[in-house]
CSV table of C-alpha atoms in Angstrom, one decimal:
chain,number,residue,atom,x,y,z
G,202,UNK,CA,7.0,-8.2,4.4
G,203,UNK,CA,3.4,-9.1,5.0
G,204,UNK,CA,2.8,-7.9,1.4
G,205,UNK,CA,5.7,-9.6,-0.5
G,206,UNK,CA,4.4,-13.0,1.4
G,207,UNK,CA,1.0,-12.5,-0.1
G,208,UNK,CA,2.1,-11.0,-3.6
G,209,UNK,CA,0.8,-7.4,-3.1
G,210,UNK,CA,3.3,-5.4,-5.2
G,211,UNK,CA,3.7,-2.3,-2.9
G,212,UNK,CA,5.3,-0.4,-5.4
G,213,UNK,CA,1.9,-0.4,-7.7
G,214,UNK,CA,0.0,1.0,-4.4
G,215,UNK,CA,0.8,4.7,-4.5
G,216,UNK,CA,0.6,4.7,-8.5
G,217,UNK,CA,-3.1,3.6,-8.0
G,218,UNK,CA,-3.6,5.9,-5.0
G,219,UNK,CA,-3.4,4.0,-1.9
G,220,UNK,CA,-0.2,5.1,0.1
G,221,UNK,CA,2.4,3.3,1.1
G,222,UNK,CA,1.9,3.1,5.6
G,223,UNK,CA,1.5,-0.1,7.1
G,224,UNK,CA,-2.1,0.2,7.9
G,225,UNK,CA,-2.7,0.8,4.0
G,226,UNK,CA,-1.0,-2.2,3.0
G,227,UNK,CA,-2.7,-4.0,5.4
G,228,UNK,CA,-5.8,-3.2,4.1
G,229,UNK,CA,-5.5,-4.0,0.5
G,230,UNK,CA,-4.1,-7.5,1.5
G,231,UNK,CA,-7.5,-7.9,3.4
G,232,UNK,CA,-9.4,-6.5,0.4
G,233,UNK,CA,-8.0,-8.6,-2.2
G,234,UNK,CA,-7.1,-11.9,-0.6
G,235,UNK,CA,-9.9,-11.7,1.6
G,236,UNK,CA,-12.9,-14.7,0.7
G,237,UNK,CA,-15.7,-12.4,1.5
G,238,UNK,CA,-16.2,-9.3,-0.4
G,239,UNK,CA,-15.3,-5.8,1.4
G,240,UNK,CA,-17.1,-3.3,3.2
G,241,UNK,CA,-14.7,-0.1,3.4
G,242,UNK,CA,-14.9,2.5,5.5
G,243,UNK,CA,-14.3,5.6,3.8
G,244,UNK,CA,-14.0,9.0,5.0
G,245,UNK,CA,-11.1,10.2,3.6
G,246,UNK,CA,-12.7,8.5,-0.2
G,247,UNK,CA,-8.8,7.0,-0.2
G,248,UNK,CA,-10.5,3.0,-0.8
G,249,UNK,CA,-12.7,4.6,-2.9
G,250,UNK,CA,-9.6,6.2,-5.2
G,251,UNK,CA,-7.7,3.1,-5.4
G,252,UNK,CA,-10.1,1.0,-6.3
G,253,UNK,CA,-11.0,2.9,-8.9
G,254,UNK,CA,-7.5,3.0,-10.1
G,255,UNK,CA,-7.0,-0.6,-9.7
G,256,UNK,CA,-10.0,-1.8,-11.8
G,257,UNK,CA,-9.8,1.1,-14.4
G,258,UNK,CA,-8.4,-1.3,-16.7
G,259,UNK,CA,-11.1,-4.1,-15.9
G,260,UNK,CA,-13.6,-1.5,-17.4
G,261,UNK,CA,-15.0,-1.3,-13.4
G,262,UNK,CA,-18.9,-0.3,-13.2
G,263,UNK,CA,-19.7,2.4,-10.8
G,264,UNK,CA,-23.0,2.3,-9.1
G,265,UNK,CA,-24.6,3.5,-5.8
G,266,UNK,CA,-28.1,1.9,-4.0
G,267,UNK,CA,-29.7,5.3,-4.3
G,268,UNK,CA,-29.9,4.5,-8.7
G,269,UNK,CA,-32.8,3.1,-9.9
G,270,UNK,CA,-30.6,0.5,-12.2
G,271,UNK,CA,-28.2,-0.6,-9.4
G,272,UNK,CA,-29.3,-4.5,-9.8
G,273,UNK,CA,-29.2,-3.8,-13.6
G,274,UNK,CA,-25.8,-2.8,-13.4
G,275,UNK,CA,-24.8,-6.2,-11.1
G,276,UNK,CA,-26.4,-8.5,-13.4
G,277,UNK,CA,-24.7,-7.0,-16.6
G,278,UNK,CA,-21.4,-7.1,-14.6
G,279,UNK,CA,-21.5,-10.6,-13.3
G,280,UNK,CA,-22.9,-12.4,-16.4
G,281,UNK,CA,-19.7,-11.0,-18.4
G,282,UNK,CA,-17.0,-10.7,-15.4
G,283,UNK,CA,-16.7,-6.7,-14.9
G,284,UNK,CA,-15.9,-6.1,-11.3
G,285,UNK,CA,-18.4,-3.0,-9.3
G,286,UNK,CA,-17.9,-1.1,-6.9
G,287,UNK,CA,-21.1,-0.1,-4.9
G,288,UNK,CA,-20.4,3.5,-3.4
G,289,UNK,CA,-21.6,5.7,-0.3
G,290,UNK,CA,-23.6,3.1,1.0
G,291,UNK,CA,-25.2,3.7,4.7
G,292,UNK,CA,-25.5,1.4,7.7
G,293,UNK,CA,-28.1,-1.1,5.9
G,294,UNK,CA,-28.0,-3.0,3.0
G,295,UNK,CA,-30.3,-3.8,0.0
G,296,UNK,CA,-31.5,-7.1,0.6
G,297,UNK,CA,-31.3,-7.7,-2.7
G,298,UNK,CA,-27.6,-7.8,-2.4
G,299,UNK,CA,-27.5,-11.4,-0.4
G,300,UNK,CA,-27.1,-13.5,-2.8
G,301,UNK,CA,-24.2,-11.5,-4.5
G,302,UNK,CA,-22.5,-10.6,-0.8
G,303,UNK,CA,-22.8,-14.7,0.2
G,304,UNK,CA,-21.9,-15.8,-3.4
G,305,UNK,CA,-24.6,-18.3,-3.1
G,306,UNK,CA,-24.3,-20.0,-6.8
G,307,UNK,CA,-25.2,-23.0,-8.1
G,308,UNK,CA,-24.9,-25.2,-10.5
G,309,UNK,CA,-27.5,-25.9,-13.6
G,310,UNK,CA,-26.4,-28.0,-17.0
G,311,UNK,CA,-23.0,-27.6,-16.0
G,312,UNK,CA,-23.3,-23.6,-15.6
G,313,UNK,CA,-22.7,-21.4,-12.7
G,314,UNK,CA,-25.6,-19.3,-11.6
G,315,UNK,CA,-26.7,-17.4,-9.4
G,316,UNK,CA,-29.9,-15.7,-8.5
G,317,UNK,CA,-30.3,-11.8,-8.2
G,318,UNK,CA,-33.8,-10.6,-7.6
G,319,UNK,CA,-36.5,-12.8,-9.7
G,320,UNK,CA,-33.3,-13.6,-13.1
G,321,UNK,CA,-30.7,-16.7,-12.9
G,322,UNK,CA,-27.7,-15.0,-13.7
G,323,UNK,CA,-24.3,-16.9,-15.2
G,324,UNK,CA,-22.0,-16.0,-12.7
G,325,UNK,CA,-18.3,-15.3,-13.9
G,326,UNK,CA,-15.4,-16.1,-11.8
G,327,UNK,CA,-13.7,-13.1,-13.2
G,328,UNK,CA,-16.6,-10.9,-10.8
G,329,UNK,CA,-15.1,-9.0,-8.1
G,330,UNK,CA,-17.2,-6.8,-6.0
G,331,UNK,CA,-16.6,-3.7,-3.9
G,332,UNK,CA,-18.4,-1.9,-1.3
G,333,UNK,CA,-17.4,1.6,0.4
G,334,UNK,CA,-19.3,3.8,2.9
G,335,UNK,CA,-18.2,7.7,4.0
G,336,UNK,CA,-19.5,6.8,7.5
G,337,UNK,CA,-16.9,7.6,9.9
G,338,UNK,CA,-17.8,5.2,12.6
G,339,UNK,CA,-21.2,3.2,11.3
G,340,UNK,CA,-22.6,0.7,13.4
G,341,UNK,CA,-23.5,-2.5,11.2
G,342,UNK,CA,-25.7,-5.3,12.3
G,343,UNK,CA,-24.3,-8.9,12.6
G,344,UNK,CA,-26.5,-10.1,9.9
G,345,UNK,CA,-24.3,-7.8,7.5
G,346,UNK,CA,-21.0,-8.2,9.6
G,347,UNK,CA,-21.3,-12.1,8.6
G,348,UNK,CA,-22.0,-11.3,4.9
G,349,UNK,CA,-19.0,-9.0,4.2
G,350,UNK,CA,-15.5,-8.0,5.4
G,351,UNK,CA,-15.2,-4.7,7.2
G,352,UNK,CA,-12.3,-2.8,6.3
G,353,UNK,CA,-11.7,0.4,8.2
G,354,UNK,CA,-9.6,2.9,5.8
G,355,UNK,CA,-10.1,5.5,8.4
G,356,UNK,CA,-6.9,7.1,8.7
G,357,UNK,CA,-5.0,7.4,12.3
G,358,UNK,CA,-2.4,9.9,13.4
G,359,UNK,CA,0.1,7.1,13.2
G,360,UNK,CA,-1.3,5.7,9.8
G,361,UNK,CA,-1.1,9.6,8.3
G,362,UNK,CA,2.0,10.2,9.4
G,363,UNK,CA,3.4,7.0,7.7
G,364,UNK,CA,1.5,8.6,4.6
G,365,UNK,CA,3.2,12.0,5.0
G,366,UNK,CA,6.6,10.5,5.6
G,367,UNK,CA,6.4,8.6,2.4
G,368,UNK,CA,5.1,11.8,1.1
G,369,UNK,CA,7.9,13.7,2.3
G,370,UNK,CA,10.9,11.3,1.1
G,371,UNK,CA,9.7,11.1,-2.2
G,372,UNK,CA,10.1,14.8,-2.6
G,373,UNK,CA,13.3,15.2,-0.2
G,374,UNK,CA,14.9,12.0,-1.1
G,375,UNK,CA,13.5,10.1,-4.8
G,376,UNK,CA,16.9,8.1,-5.5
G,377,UNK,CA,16.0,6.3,-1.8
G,378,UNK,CA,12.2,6.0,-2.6
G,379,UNK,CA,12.7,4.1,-6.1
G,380,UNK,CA,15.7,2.2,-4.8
G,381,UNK,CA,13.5,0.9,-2.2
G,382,UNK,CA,10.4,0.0,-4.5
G,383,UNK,CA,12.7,-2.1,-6.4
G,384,UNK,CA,14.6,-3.3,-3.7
G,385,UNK,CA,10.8,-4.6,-2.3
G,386,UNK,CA,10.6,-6.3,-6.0
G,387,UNK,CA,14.3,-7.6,-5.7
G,388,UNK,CA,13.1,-9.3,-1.7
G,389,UNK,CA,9.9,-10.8,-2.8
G,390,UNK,CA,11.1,-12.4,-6.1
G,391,UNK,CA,14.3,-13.9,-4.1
G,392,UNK,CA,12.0,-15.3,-1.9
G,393,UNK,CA,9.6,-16.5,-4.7
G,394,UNK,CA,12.6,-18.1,-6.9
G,395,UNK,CA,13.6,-20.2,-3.2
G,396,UNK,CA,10.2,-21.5,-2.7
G,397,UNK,CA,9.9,-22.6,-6.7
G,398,UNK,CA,13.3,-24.3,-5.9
G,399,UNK,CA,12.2,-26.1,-2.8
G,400,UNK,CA,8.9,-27.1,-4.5
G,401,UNK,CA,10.7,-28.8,-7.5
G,402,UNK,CA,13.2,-30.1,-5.5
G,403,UNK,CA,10.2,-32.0,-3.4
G,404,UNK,CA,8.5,-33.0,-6.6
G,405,UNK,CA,11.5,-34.8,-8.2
G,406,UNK,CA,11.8,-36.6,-5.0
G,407,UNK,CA,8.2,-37.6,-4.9
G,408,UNK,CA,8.8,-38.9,-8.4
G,409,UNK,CA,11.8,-40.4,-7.9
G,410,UNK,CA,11.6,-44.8,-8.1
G,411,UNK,CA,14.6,-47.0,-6.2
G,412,UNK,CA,17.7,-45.7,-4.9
G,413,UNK,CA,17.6,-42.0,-4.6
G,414,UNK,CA,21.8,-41.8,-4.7
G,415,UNK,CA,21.2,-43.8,-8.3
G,416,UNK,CA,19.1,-40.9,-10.2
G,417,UNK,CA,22.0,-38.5,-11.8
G,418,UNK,CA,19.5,-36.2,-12.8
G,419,UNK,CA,17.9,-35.8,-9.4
G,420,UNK,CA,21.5,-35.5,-8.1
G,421,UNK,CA,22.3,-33.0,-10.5
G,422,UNK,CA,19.3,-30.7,-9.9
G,423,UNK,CA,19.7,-31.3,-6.4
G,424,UNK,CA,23.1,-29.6,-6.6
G,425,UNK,CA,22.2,-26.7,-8.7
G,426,UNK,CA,19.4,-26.0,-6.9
G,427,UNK,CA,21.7,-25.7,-4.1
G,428,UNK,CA,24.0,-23.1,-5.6
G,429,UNK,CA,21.1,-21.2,-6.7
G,430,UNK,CA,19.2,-21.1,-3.4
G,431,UNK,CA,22.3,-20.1,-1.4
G,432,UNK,CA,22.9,-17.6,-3.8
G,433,UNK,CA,19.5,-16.2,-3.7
G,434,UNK,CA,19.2,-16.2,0.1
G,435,UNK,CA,22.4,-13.9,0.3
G,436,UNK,CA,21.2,-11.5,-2.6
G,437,UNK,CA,17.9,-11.6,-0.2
G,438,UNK,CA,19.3,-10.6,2.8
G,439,UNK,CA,21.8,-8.2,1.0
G,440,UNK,CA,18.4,-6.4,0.0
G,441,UNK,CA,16.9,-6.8,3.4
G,442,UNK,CA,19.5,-5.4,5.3
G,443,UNK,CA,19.9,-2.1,2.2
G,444,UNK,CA,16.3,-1.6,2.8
G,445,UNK,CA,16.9,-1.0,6.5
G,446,UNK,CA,19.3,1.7,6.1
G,447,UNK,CA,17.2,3.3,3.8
G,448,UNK,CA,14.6,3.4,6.3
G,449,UNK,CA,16.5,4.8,8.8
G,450,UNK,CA,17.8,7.5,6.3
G,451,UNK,CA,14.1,8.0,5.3
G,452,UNK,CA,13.0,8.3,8.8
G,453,UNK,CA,14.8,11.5,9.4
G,454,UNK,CA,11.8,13.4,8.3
G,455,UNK,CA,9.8,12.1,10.4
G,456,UNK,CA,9.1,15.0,12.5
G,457,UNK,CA,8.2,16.9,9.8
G,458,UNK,CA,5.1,14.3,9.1
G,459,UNK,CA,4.7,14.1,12.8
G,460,UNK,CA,4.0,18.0,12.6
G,461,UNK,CA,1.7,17.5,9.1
G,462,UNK,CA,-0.2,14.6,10.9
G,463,UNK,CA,-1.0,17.2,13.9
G,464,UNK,CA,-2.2,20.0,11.7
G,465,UNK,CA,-4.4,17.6,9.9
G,466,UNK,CA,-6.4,16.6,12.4
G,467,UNK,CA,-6.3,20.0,14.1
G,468,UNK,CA,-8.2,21.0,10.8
G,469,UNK,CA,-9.9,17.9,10.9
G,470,UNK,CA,-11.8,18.3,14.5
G,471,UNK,CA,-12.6,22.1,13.5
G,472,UNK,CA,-15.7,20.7,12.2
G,473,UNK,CA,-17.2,20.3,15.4
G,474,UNK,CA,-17.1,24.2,16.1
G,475,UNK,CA,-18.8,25.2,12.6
G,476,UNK,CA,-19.7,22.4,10.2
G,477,UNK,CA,-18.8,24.6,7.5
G,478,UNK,CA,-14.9,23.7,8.3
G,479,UNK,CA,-14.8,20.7,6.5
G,480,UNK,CA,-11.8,20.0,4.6
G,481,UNK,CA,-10.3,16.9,2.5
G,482,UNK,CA,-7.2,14.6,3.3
G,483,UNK,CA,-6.5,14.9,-0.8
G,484,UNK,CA,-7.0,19.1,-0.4
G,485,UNK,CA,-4.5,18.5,2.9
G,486,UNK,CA,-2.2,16.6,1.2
G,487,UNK,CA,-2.0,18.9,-2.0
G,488,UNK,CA,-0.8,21.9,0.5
G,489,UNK,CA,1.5,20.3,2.7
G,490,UNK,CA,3.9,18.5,-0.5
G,491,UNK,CA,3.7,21.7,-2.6
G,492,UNK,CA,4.8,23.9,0.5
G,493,UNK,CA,8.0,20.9,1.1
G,494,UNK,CA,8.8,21.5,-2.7
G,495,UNK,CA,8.8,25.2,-2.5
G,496,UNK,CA,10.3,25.8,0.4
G,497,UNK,CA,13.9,26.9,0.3
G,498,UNK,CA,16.7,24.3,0.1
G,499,UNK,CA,19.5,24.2,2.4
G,500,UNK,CA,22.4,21.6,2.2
G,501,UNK,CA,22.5,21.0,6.3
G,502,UNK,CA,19.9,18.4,7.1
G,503,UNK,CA,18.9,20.0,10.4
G,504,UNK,CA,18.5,23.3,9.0
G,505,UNK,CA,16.2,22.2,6.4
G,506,UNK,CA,14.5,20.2,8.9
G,507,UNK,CA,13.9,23.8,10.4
G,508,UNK,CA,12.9,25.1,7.2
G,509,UNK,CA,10.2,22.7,6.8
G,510,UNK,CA,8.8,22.3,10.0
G,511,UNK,CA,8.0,26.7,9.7
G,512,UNK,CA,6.9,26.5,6.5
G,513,UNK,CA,4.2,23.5,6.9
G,514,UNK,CA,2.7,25.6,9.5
G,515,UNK,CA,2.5,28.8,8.0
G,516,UNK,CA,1.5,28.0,5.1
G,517,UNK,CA,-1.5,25.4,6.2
G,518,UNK,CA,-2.3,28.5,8.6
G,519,UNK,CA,-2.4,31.3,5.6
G,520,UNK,CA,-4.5,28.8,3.7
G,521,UNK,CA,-7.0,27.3,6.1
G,522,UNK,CA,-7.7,31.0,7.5
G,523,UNK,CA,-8.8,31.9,4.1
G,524,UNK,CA,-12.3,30.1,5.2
G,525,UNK,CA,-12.0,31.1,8.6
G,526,UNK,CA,-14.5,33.1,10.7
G,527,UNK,CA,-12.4,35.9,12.4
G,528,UNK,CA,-13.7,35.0,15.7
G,529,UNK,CA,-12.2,31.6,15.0
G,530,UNK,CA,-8.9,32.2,13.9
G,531,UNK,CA,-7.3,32.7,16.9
G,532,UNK,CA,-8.5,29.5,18.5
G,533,UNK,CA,-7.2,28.2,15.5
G,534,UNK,CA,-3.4,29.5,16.0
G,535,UNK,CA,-3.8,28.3,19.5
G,536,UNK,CA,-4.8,24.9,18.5
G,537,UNK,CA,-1.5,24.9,15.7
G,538,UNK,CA,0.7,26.2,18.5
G,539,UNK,CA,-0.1,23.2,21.2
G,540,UNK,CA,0.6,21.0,18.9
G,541,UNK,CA,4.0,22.2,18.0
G,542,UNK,CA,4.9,21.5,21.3
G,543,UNK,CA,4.1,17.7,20.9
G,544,UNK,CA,7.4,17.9,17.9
């Protein structure tokens, strides 16, 4: 809902690689409404995916503060209105960046400037800027807190198994999943086409001269906005209350994403026994949706419940043991099997 209010089309956030959990959506309605640019943190490199999707089409510039030609790159970008995304940036920040981060422009012969390093720069309103870091938990100092806005993209057991779930009922159940995108589309331009109504509906009356009761045309348009609006708010909560039962018949999976959620971050804290055991949310999420589309079909929900929840762990088991010392495989299975209890 938050996202229809704000004009976030949820259904374009899994095509450009952000998925679909509350905590994501969240986020992008921070990142692109926000009036500050963003500071992501980015472990899992999921901000960093989706922006890159997003902007592919705004020819986006890539650049990190380690490159030599990093201010090059800005001043190119924000002369012609190319948005950048600064990558794998650490707990301080160039200087050099104030100016951009506190969009301190100005105004010379009628032109918008802006000054980066020792050139006066035209600065486009078209700009957009982007910042991402891998840390997991940096510590910034208030001088950059006040300059940016931190976004954490850190993924939670709650927010992951959101992900998975989506994950899961796109595979299990695709006629719900797309009849809920457009049902999202259907909601929010209902609710668009009732506050276009009510705007032009106060407009006429703030242009209306004399007797109110005497202008036909106001009348008129009065009326059919009525009709419409009533209409509309009916077809909205038609939608509302479909979308609801598709959730609930979506949410019948959950404890299959509940179990992928646990075995992620059982993976996920190996990395304090051997650094070596480091392995990707993407890599994660490539096993656990081929092993639901292999796995053998049964027509009893329950029963293919079953089927899923045994095959998720064996195979993320087989496949993570692959890297495995042998010493550490046991504490491994140990690990996978204490978690199954919390399913």
């Amino acid at each position: 809902e938050i996202a229809e209010v704000t004009g976030v089309q949820t259904c374009a956030l899994p095509i450009c690689g952000l998925p679909l959990d509350s905590l994501s959506v969240e986020n992008a309605i921070f990142v692109t409404r926000s009036r500050r640019w963003s500071l992501m943190m980015d472990p899992q490199g999921q901000a960093n995916r989706w922006i890159k999707n997003l902007q592919k089409e705004n020819k986006l510039k890539v650049t990190k503060m380690t490159e030599a030609g990093m201010l090059r790159v800005l001043e190119s970008s924000i002369r012609v209105g190319l948005p950048v995304l600064l990558e794998n940036v650490l707990e301080k920040l160039d200087p050099a960046l104030d100016p951009v981060l506190l969009k301190q422009t100005y105004k010379s012969q009628g032109r918008v400037m802006l000054r980066l390093g020792d050139t006066d720069v035209d600065y486009s309103e078209d700009f957009q800027f982007f910042v991402t870091t891998k840390l997991a938990n940096p510590h910034y100092a208030p001088e950059v807190c006040i300059k940016v806005t931190l976004v954490n993209f850190t993924v939670t057991f709650e927010g992951l198994e959101d992900q998975l779930l989506a994950d899961v009922a796109a595979i299990e159940r695709p006629d719900l999943t797309a009849k809920k995108e457009q049902l999202v589309i259907s909601i929010a331009e209902g609710r668009r086409t009732i506050q276009e109504l009510e705007d032009k509906i106060l407009k006429l009356l703030a242009e209306s001269s004399g007797n109110i009761l005497d202008d036909e045309a106001l009348i008129n348009t009065l009326d059919d906005s009525k009709k419409i609006s009533a209409k509309t708010e009916a077809s909205v909560k038609g939608a509302e209350e479909t979308s609801k039962e598709i959730v609930i018949a979506q949410d019948a999976y959950r404890s299959v994403a509940t179990r992928g959620s646990i075995l992620y971050f059982v993976i996920a804290d190996f990395a304090t026994i051997d650094p070596m055991y480091q392995y990707s949310l993407q890599y994660f999420k490539e096993i656990f949706c081929q092993t639901i589309k292999v796995t053998e079909q049964s027509e009893d929900l329950q029963t293919r419940l079953n089927l899923l929840l045994e095959a998720e762990k064996k195979s993320i088991y087989v496949t993570i043991c692959r890297g495995l010392f042998e010493k550490h495989k046991t504490l491994f299975a140990f690990l996978i099997e204490i978690g199954r209890a919390h399913v």
